[in-house]
Short mmCIF file of C-alpha atoms and ligand atoms in Angstrom, two decimals:
data_model
loop_
_atom_site.label_atom_id
_atom_site.label_comp_id
_atom_site.label_asym_id
_atom_site.label_seq_id
_atom_site.Cartn_x
_atom_site.Cartn_y
_atom_site.Cartn_z
CA MET A 527 -13.21 -15.68 -12.49
CA ASP A 528 -15.65 -14.89 -9.52
CA ARG A 529 -16.08 -11.04 -10.01
CA GLU A 530 -15.94 -10.60 -5.99
CA ILE A 531 -12.42 -11.84 -6.52
CA GLU A 532 -11.34 -10.62 -9.75
CA HIS A 533 -8.77 -8.16 -9.29
CA ILE A 534 -7.07 -6.80 -12.29
CA PRO A 535 -3.20 -6.14 -11.73
CA VAL A 536 -2.39 -2.61 -12.51
CA LEU A 537 0.34 -1.20 -15.05
CA LEU A 538 1.52 -4.99 -15.34
CA ASN A 539 3.44 -4.47 -18.31
CA GLU A 540 5.49 -1.98 -17.24
CA SER A 541 6.14 -3.00 -13.79
CA ILE A 542 7.25 -6.16 -14.64
CA GLU A 543 9.69 -4.90 -17.70
CA TYR A 544 11.22 -2.58 -15.30
CA LEU A 545 11.81 -5.31 -12.32
CA ILE A 546 13.46 -8.01 -14.48
CA THR A 547 17.13 -7.59 -15.28
CA ASP A 548 18.54 -11.12 -14.93
CA LYS A 549 15.48 -14.02 -15.59
CA SER A 550 17.54 -16.28 -13.14
CA GLY A 551 17.53 -13.77 -10.24
CA ILE A 552 15.58 -13.67 -7.16
CA TYR A 553 12.43 -11.08 -6.86
CA VAL A 554 10.12 -10.03 -4.24
CA ASP A 555 6.49 -9.11 -4.49
CA ALA A 556 6.08 -7.28 -1.37
CA THR A 557 2.42 -6.80 -1.96
CA LEU A 558 1.07 -10.13 -3.86
CA GLY A 559 -2.49 -9.73 -3.31
CA LEU A 560 -4.06 -12.16 -5.99
CA GLY A 561 -1.19 -12.81 -7.40
CA GLY A 562 -1.40 -11.26 -10.90
CA HIS A 563 1.82 -9.52 -10.81
CA SER A 564 3.85 -12.57 -9.19
CA LYS A 565 1.99 -14.92 -11.99
CA LYS A 566 3.85 -12.64 -14.66
CA ILE A 567 6.75 -12.59 -12.71
CA LEU A 568 7.03 -15.98 -12.61
CA ASP A 569 6.01 -16.99 -16.17
CA GLU A 570 9.37 -14.47 -17.28
CA ILE A 571 11.80 -15.81 -14.81
CA ASP A 572 13.32 -19.22 -15.51
CA ASN A 573 13.93 -22.32 -13.36
CA ASP A 574 16.68 -20.93 -11.54
CA GLY A 575 15.09 -17.71 -11.04
CA LYS A 576 13.16 -17.46 -7.50
CA LEU A 577 10.13 -15.26 -6.43
CA ILE A 578 9.37 -14.41 -2.82
CA GLY A 579 5.77 -13.02 -2.25
CA PHE A 580 4.77 -11.52 0.79
CA GLU A 581 1.16 -10.88 2.29
CA VAL A 582 -0.84 -10.68 5.26
CA ASP A 583 -4.35 -10.72 4.17
CA PRO A 584 -5.08 -15.23 4.89
CA LYS A 585 -7.56 -14.88 1.81
CA ALA A 586 -5.68 -13.23 -0.60
CA ILE A 587 -2.77 -16.19 0.34
CA LEU A 588 -5.62 -18.77 0.25
CA ILE A 589 -6.51 -17.71 -3.79
CA SER A 590 -3.05 -16.76 -4.68
CA SER A 591 -0.75 -19.85 -3.76
CA SER A 592 -3.84 -22.06 -5.22
CA LYS A 593 -3.02 -20.22 -8.47
CA LEU A 594 0.91 -20.18 -8.28
CA ASP A 595 1.52 -23.24 -6.39
CA LYS A 596 2.18 -25.18 -9.63
CA PHE A 597 5.33 -22.84 -9.80
CA LYS A 598 8.84 -24.49 -8.08
CA GLN A 599 10.41 -21.01 -8.26
CA PHE A 600 7.49 -19.61 -5.92
CA THR A 601 7.85 -19.19 -2.12
CA ILE A 602 4.85 -17.17 0.03
CA ILE A 603 5.83 -15.38 3.25
CA LYS A 604 2.90 -15.08 5.40
CA ASN A 605 3.88 -11.76 7.29
CA ASN A 606 4.00 -7.92 6.94
CA PHE A 607 6.32 -6.30 4.38
CA ASP A 608 8.36 -4.63 6.67
CA LYS A 609 9.91 -7.91 7.99
CA ILE A 610 11.40 -8.30 4.70
CA LYS A 611 15.47 -8.24 5.72
CA VAL A 612 14.56 -10.97 8.56
CA GLU A 613 12.22 -12.89 6.63
CA LEU A 614 14.54 -13.08 3.27
CA TYR A 615 18.04 -13.94 5.67
CA GLY A 616 15.55 -16.87 7.02
CA LEU A 617 15.35 -18.35 3.75
CA GLY A 618 18.80 -18.03 3.08
CA PHE A 619 18.81 -14.50 0.59
CA ASN A 620 21.33 -11.55 1.39
CA LYS A 621 20.85 -9.86 -1.45
CA ILE A 622 17.80 -9.48 -4.18
CA ASP A 623 17.58 -8.72 -7.72
CA GLY A 624 14.08 -6.70 -7.29
CA ILE A 625 11.30 -6.00 -5.44
CA LEU A 626 7.89 -4.89 -6.77
CA TYR A 627 4.96 -2.74 -4.03
CA ASP A 628 1.59 -2.60 -5.35
CA LEU A 629 0.70 -0.59 -2.82
CA GLY A 630 -2.89 -0.22 -1.05
CA THR A 631 -5.83 -3.25 -0.84
CA SER A 632 -7.21 -5.26 -3.33
CA ASN A 633 -10.40 -6.12 -4.39
CA LEU A 634 -10.34 -8.90 -2.57
CA GLU A 635 -10.51 -6.72 0.49
CA LEU A 636 -12.61 -3.62 -0.94
CA ASN A 637 -15.45 -5.69 -2.32
CA ASP A 638 -15.95 -7.32 1.10
CA SER A 639 -18.67 -5.72 3.02
CA GLU A 640 -17.95 -7.71 5.95
CA ARG A 641 -14.52 -6.40 6.44
CA GLY A 642 -15.28 -2.62 6.46
CA PHE A 643 -12.95 -1.00 4.19
CA GLY A 644 -15.97 0.73 1.98
CA PHE A 645 -18.50 3.13 2.61
CA SER A 646 -20.81 1.87 -0.03
CA SER A 647 -22.31 -1.26 1.92
CA LYS A 648 -22.72 -2.14 5.32
CA GLY A 649 -20.23 -4.02 7.20
CA ASP A 650 -18.31 -4.22 10.48
CA LEU A 651 -15.71 -1.30 10.80
CA ASP A 652 -12.50 -3.49 11.35
CA MET A 653 -10.35 -2.49 8.10
CA ARG A 654 -7.57 -4.85 9.38
CA MET A 655 -5.70 -6.31 6.13
CA ASP A 656 -4.07 -8.57 8.62
CA PRO A 657 -6.78 -10.20 10.40
CA THR A 658 -4.43 -10.56 13.43
CA LEU A 659 -3.78 -6.74 14.22
CA LYS A 660 -5.06 -5.77 17.71
CA ASN A 661 -6.26 -2.07 16.22
CA THR A 662 -9.50 -2.14 14.27
CA ALA A 663 -11.74 0.89 12.70
CA LYS A 664 -13.96 0.53 15.74
CA ASN A 665 -11.20 0.93 18.25
CA ILE A 666 -9.89 4.24 16.89
CA ILE A 667 -13.54 5.61 15.93
CA ASN A 668 -14.66 4.55 19.81
CA ASN A 669 -11.65 5.12 21.59
CA TYR A 670 -9.41 7.33 20.41
CA SER A 671 -9.25 11.17 21.96
CA LEU A 672 -10.79 13.81 20.09
CA GLU A 673 -7.54 15.37 19.19
CA LYS A 674 -6.03 12.02 17.71
CA LEU A 675 -9.06 11.88 15.74
CA ILE A 676 -8.90 15.25 14.10
CA SER A 677 -5.18 14.68 13.31
CA ILE A 678 -5.50 11.60 11.85
CA PHE A 679 -8.33 12.81 9.36
CA PHE A 680 -6.19 15.53 9.21
CA LYS A 681 -2.25 13.64 8.40
CA TYR A 682 -4.03 10.78 6.53
CA GLY A 683 -7.08 11.92 4.98
CA GLU A 684 -5.81 15.55 4.32
CA GLU A 685 -9.41 16.66 5.18
CA ARG A 686 -10.04 19.94 5.63
CA MET A 687 -13.49 19.39 7.79
CA SER A 688 -11.07 17.03 10.11
CA LYS A 689 -12.24 19.05 13.55
CA GLN A 690 -16.13 19.14 12.68
CA ILE A 691 -16.30 15.58 11.87
CA ALA A 692 -14.27 14.44 14.68
CA GLN A 693 -16.70 16.53 16.91
CA ALA A 694 -19.73 14.86 15.64
CA ILE A 695 -18.20 11.22 15.51
CA ALA A 696 -16.90 12.31 19.72
CA LYS A 697 -20.48 13.32 20.09
CA GLU A 698 -22.45 10.46 18.59
CA ARG A 699 -20.17 7.93 20.13
CA GLU A 700 -21.76 9.31 23.70
CA LYS A 701 -24.96 7.93 22.57
CA TYR A 702 -23.91 4.30 21.11
CA THR A 703 -21.12 2.30 19.91
CA ILE A 704 -20.29 3.34 16.28
CA ASP A 705 -19.67 -0.54 15.27
CA THR A 706 -20.83 -0.07 11.28
CA THR A 707 -19.36 1.60 8.42
CA ASP A 708 -23.22 3.09 7.54
CA LYS A 709 -23.38 4.34 11.18
CA LEU A 710 -19.94 5.76 10.42
CA ALA A 711 -20.86 6.82 6.88
CA LYS A 712 -23.92 8.70 8.15
CA ILE A 713 -22.18 10.90 10.20
CA VAL A 714 -18.91 11.82 8.02
CA SER A 715 -21.66 12.48 5.35
CA LYS A 716 -23.29 15.42 6.68
CA PHE A 717 -20.21 17.33 6.19
CA SER A 718 -20.60 17.91 2.36
CA ASN A 719 -23.38 18.10 0.23
CA TYR A 720 -24.05 15.74 -2.51
CA LYS A 721 -21.78 16.04 -5.03
CA TYR A 722 -18.61 16.15 -3.17
CA ARG A 723 -19.63 13.30 -0.37
CA ASN A 724 -18.00 10.15 -1.87
CA LYS A 725 -14.55 12.20 -1.93
CA THR A 726 -15.04 13.14 1.78
CA LEU A 727 -16.20 9.67 2.70
CA ALA A 728 -13.32 8.24 0.95
CA ARG A 729 -10.55 10.50 2.43
CA ILE A 730 -12.04 9.56 6.07
CA PHE A 731 -12.25 5.94 5.33
CA GLN A 732 -8.85 6.22 4.25
CA ALA A 733 -7.49 8.05 6.90
CA ILE A 734 -8.69 5.19 9.29
CA ARG A 735 -7.16 2.34 7.13
CA ILE A 736 -3.86 4.33 7.36
CA GLU A 737 -4.01 4.09 11.03
CA VAL A 738 -5.55 0.71 11.32
CA ASN A 739 -2.99 -1.08 9.13
CA ASN A 740 0.00 1.43 9.91
CA GLU A 741 0.35 1.63 6.30
CA LEU A 742 3.04 4.69 6.12
CA ASN A 743 5.38 3.50 8.51
CA VAL A 744 5.60 -0.05 7.69
CA LEU A 745 6.57 1.42 4.12
CA GLN A 746 9.10 3.41 5.08
CA LYS A 747 10.69 1.01 7.14
CA SER A 748 10.49 -1.96 4.60
CA LEU A 749 11.37 0.15 1.29
CA THR A 750 14.96 1.38 3.40
CA GLU A 751 15.40 -2.32 4.32
CA ALA A 752 14.90 -3.18 0.69
CA ILE A 753 17.33 -0.68 -0.63
CA ASN A 754 19.85 -2.40 1.57
CA LEU A 755 18.63 -5.91 -0.02
CA LEU A 756 19.44 -5.16 -3.35
CA LYS A 757 22.29 -6.00 -5.44
CA THR A 758 24.24 -3.82 -7.57
CA GLY A 759 21.80 -3.53 -10.80
CA GLY A 760 18.94 -4.60 -9.09
CA ARG A 761 15.37 -2.79 -8.93
CA LEU A 762 13.06 -1.01 -6.91
CA VAL A 763 9.65 -0.53 -8.62
CA VAL A 764 6.82 0.77 -6.82
CA ILE A 765 3.21 1.38 -7.80
CA SER A 766 0.95 3.82 -4.93
CA TYR A 767 -2.06 5.18 -5.15
CA HIS A 768 -2.54 8.07 -3.02
CA SER A 769 -0.22 11.50 -2.26
CA LEU A 770 0.91 9.84 1.34
CA GLU A 771 2.11 6.79 0.14
CA ASP A 772 3.81 8.34 -3.20
CA ARG A 773 5.44 11.32 -1.09
CA ILE A 774 7.31 8.50 1.13
CA VAL A 775 8.39 6.57 -1.87
CA LYS A 776 9.41 10.01 -3.69
CA ASN A 777 11.43 11.14 -0.91
CA THR A 778 12.95 8.04 -0.10
CA ILE A 779 14.19 7.45 -3.71
CA LYS A 780 15.05 11.13 -3.70
CA GLU A 781 17.33 10.65 -0.54
CA ALA A 782 18.92 7.43 -1.56
CA THR A 783 19.82 9.32 -4.82
CA THR A 784 21.58 12.05 -3.41
CA ASN A 785 25.30 12.05 -2.44
CA CYS A 786 25.32 14.42 0.78
CA ILE A 787 21.73 14.80 2.51
CA CYS A 788 23.45 17.69 4.75
CA PRO A 789 21.34 20.98 5.26
CA PRO A 790 22.22 23.43 2.49
CA GLU A 791 23.33 25.94 4.99
CA LEU A 792 26.60 23.99 6.08
CA PRO A 793 29.71 24.89 3.87
CA VAL A 794 31.31 21.27 4.06
CA CYS A 795 29.91 17.96 4.02
CA VAL A 796 29.56 16.30 7.12
CA CYS A 797 27.21 13.72 6.88
CA ASN A 798 29.38 11.30 4.52
CA HIS A 799 26.08 10.17 2.92
CA LYS A 800 26.51 8.11 -0.23
CA ALA A 801 23.66 7.73 -3.13
CA SER A 802 22.94 3.98 -3.20
CA LEU A 803 20.37 4.55 -6.08
CA LYS A 804 19.78 5.76 -9.39
CA LYS A 805 16.41 6.79 -10.93
CA ILE A 806 15.23 4.73 -14.00
CA THR A 807 12.08 6.67 -14.09
CA HIS A 808 12.84 10.39 -14.30
CA LYS A 809 8.90 10.90 -14.66
CA ILE A 810 6.28 9.24 -12.87
CA ILE A 811 4.54 6.62 -15.44
CA THR A 812 0.54 6.46 -15.14
CA PRO A 813 -1.51 4.14 -16.72
CA THR A 814 -2.82 4.62 -20.43
CA LEU A 815 -6.36 6.03 -20.96
CA SER A 816 -7.05 2.29 -22.38
CA GLU A 817 -6.05 0.80 -19.24
CA MET A 818 -7.76 3.29 -17.14
CA LYS A 819 -10.74 2.90 -19.19
CA ASN A 820 -10.72 -0.86 -18.26
CA ASN A 821 -9.81 -0.75 -14.90
CA PRO A 822 -10.83 2.82 -13.62
CA GLN A 823 -9.16 1.25 -10.05
CA SER A 824 -5.89 2.26 -11.85
CA ARG A 825 -6.94 6.16 -12.41
CA SER A 826 -4.55 7.03 -9.59
CA ALA A 827 -1.75 4.69 -9.94
CA LYS A 828 1.82 6.07 -10.15
CA LEU A 829 4.88 4.01 -10.91
CA ARG A 830 8.51 4.89 -10.00
CA VAL A 831 11.44 3.30 -10.48
CA ALA A 832 14.85 3.49 -9.68
CA GLU A 833 18.11 0.87 -9.59
CA LYS A 834 20.81 -0.16 -7.11
CA ILE A 835 24.44 1.73 -7.95
C1 SAM B 1363 -3.03 -3.87 -4.34
S1 SAM B 1363 -3.30 -5.38 -3.71
C2 SAM B 1363 -2.00 -5.85 -4.78
C3 SAM B 1363 -2.29 -6.72 -6.39
C4 SAM B 1363 -1.71 -7.54 -6.80
N1 SAM B 1363 -0.18 -6.87 -6.99
C5 SAM B 1363 -2.10 -8.53 -7.81
O1 SAM B 1363 -1.85 -8.11 -8.82
O2 SAM B 1363 -2.98 -9.29 -7.33
C6 SAM B 1363 -2.06 -5.17 -2.27
C7 SAM B 1363 -2.01 -6.30 -1.29
O3 SAM B 1363 -1.25 -6.11 -0.66
C8 SAM B 1363 -1.45 -6.48 0.95
N2 SAM B 1363 -0.75 -5.59 1.58
C9 SAM B 1363 -0.83 -4.30 1.83
N3 SAM B 1363 0.41 -3.80 2.83
C10 SAM B 1363 0.86 -4.72 3.03
C11 SAM B 1363 1.91 -5.41 4.15
N4 SAM B 1363 2.36 -4.15 5.02
N5 SAM B 1363 2.99 -6.38 4.26
C12 SAM B 1363 2.40 -7.24 3.27
N6 SAM B 1363 1.10 -7.32 2.46
C13 SAM B 1363 0.11 -6.02 2.01
C14 SAM B 1363 -2.99 -6.40 0.73
O4 SAM B 1363 -3.33 -7.36 1.29
C15 SAM B 1363 -2.93 -6.70 -0.38
O5 SAM B 1363 -3.68 -7.94 -0.79
#
């Protein structure tokens, strides 16, 4: 396979073992990508099973559909996974047996310098997974207010030099348009010494990518809808790659596995909240050392699984 479009699926066996509880069930791959996890699901389910894959990146859709078209049980939805409820209802499914999220970007996106996800090669400051989105990294960097830039770098990049970096960007953009990854990287690089430079750059690029794709909000909305769609015994399986998305997954599962969510100072329950999930993985599952060695991109992966009750 072309090196550029190779994407090794992360925690493949573990995630699919947890996901499939009924070989004739209806499953959703919320993040189809290049179809690595979907292929395994399709190999595991039988002819009566169904798999619906969501994807917003047209290039990923082209590649995965050419790989998986031969499977009659497979349908692609070219839409954001935050539209899961309306899209599944549209297909006539109001209950599912399991859903998998393998969050973040694929190698197809990361390695395409033109799309500006990475800081190690020159490309347009774009960062849209879905090219129909209006917001781009270029718009954020050149048009957002100083305060908004500081807040994004701090909230989505957890970067302690957020203020200084945002100020430097605001100063530079008065002189020229910051429209490529290398121009941005040059400004950001001044705020850390050589040893930590890549970490600082990674935090700032992550923050911009999250803002462009509205990643945390769509994840929260989708998880809530997915939990409602699961049948009793159906599984929610999520692989996350950074602390912000993992926190959303962890807190969503925590709330859904708790009977009462009233503030602790209340003497009696007034919320009437009932748990809808039980945890299947009590400890986070992480890749084995050999998986990390074979696929360094899996290093930060965390797998959480819960089941509808
Ligand atoms: C880490 S990759 C998934 C890789 C896939 N599991 C595989 O084995 O090939 C994540 C994919 O999800 C897509 N994606 C991210 N957020 C999405 C969203 N909100 N809705 C639909 N697709 C999304 C990205 O475009 C990317 O292709």
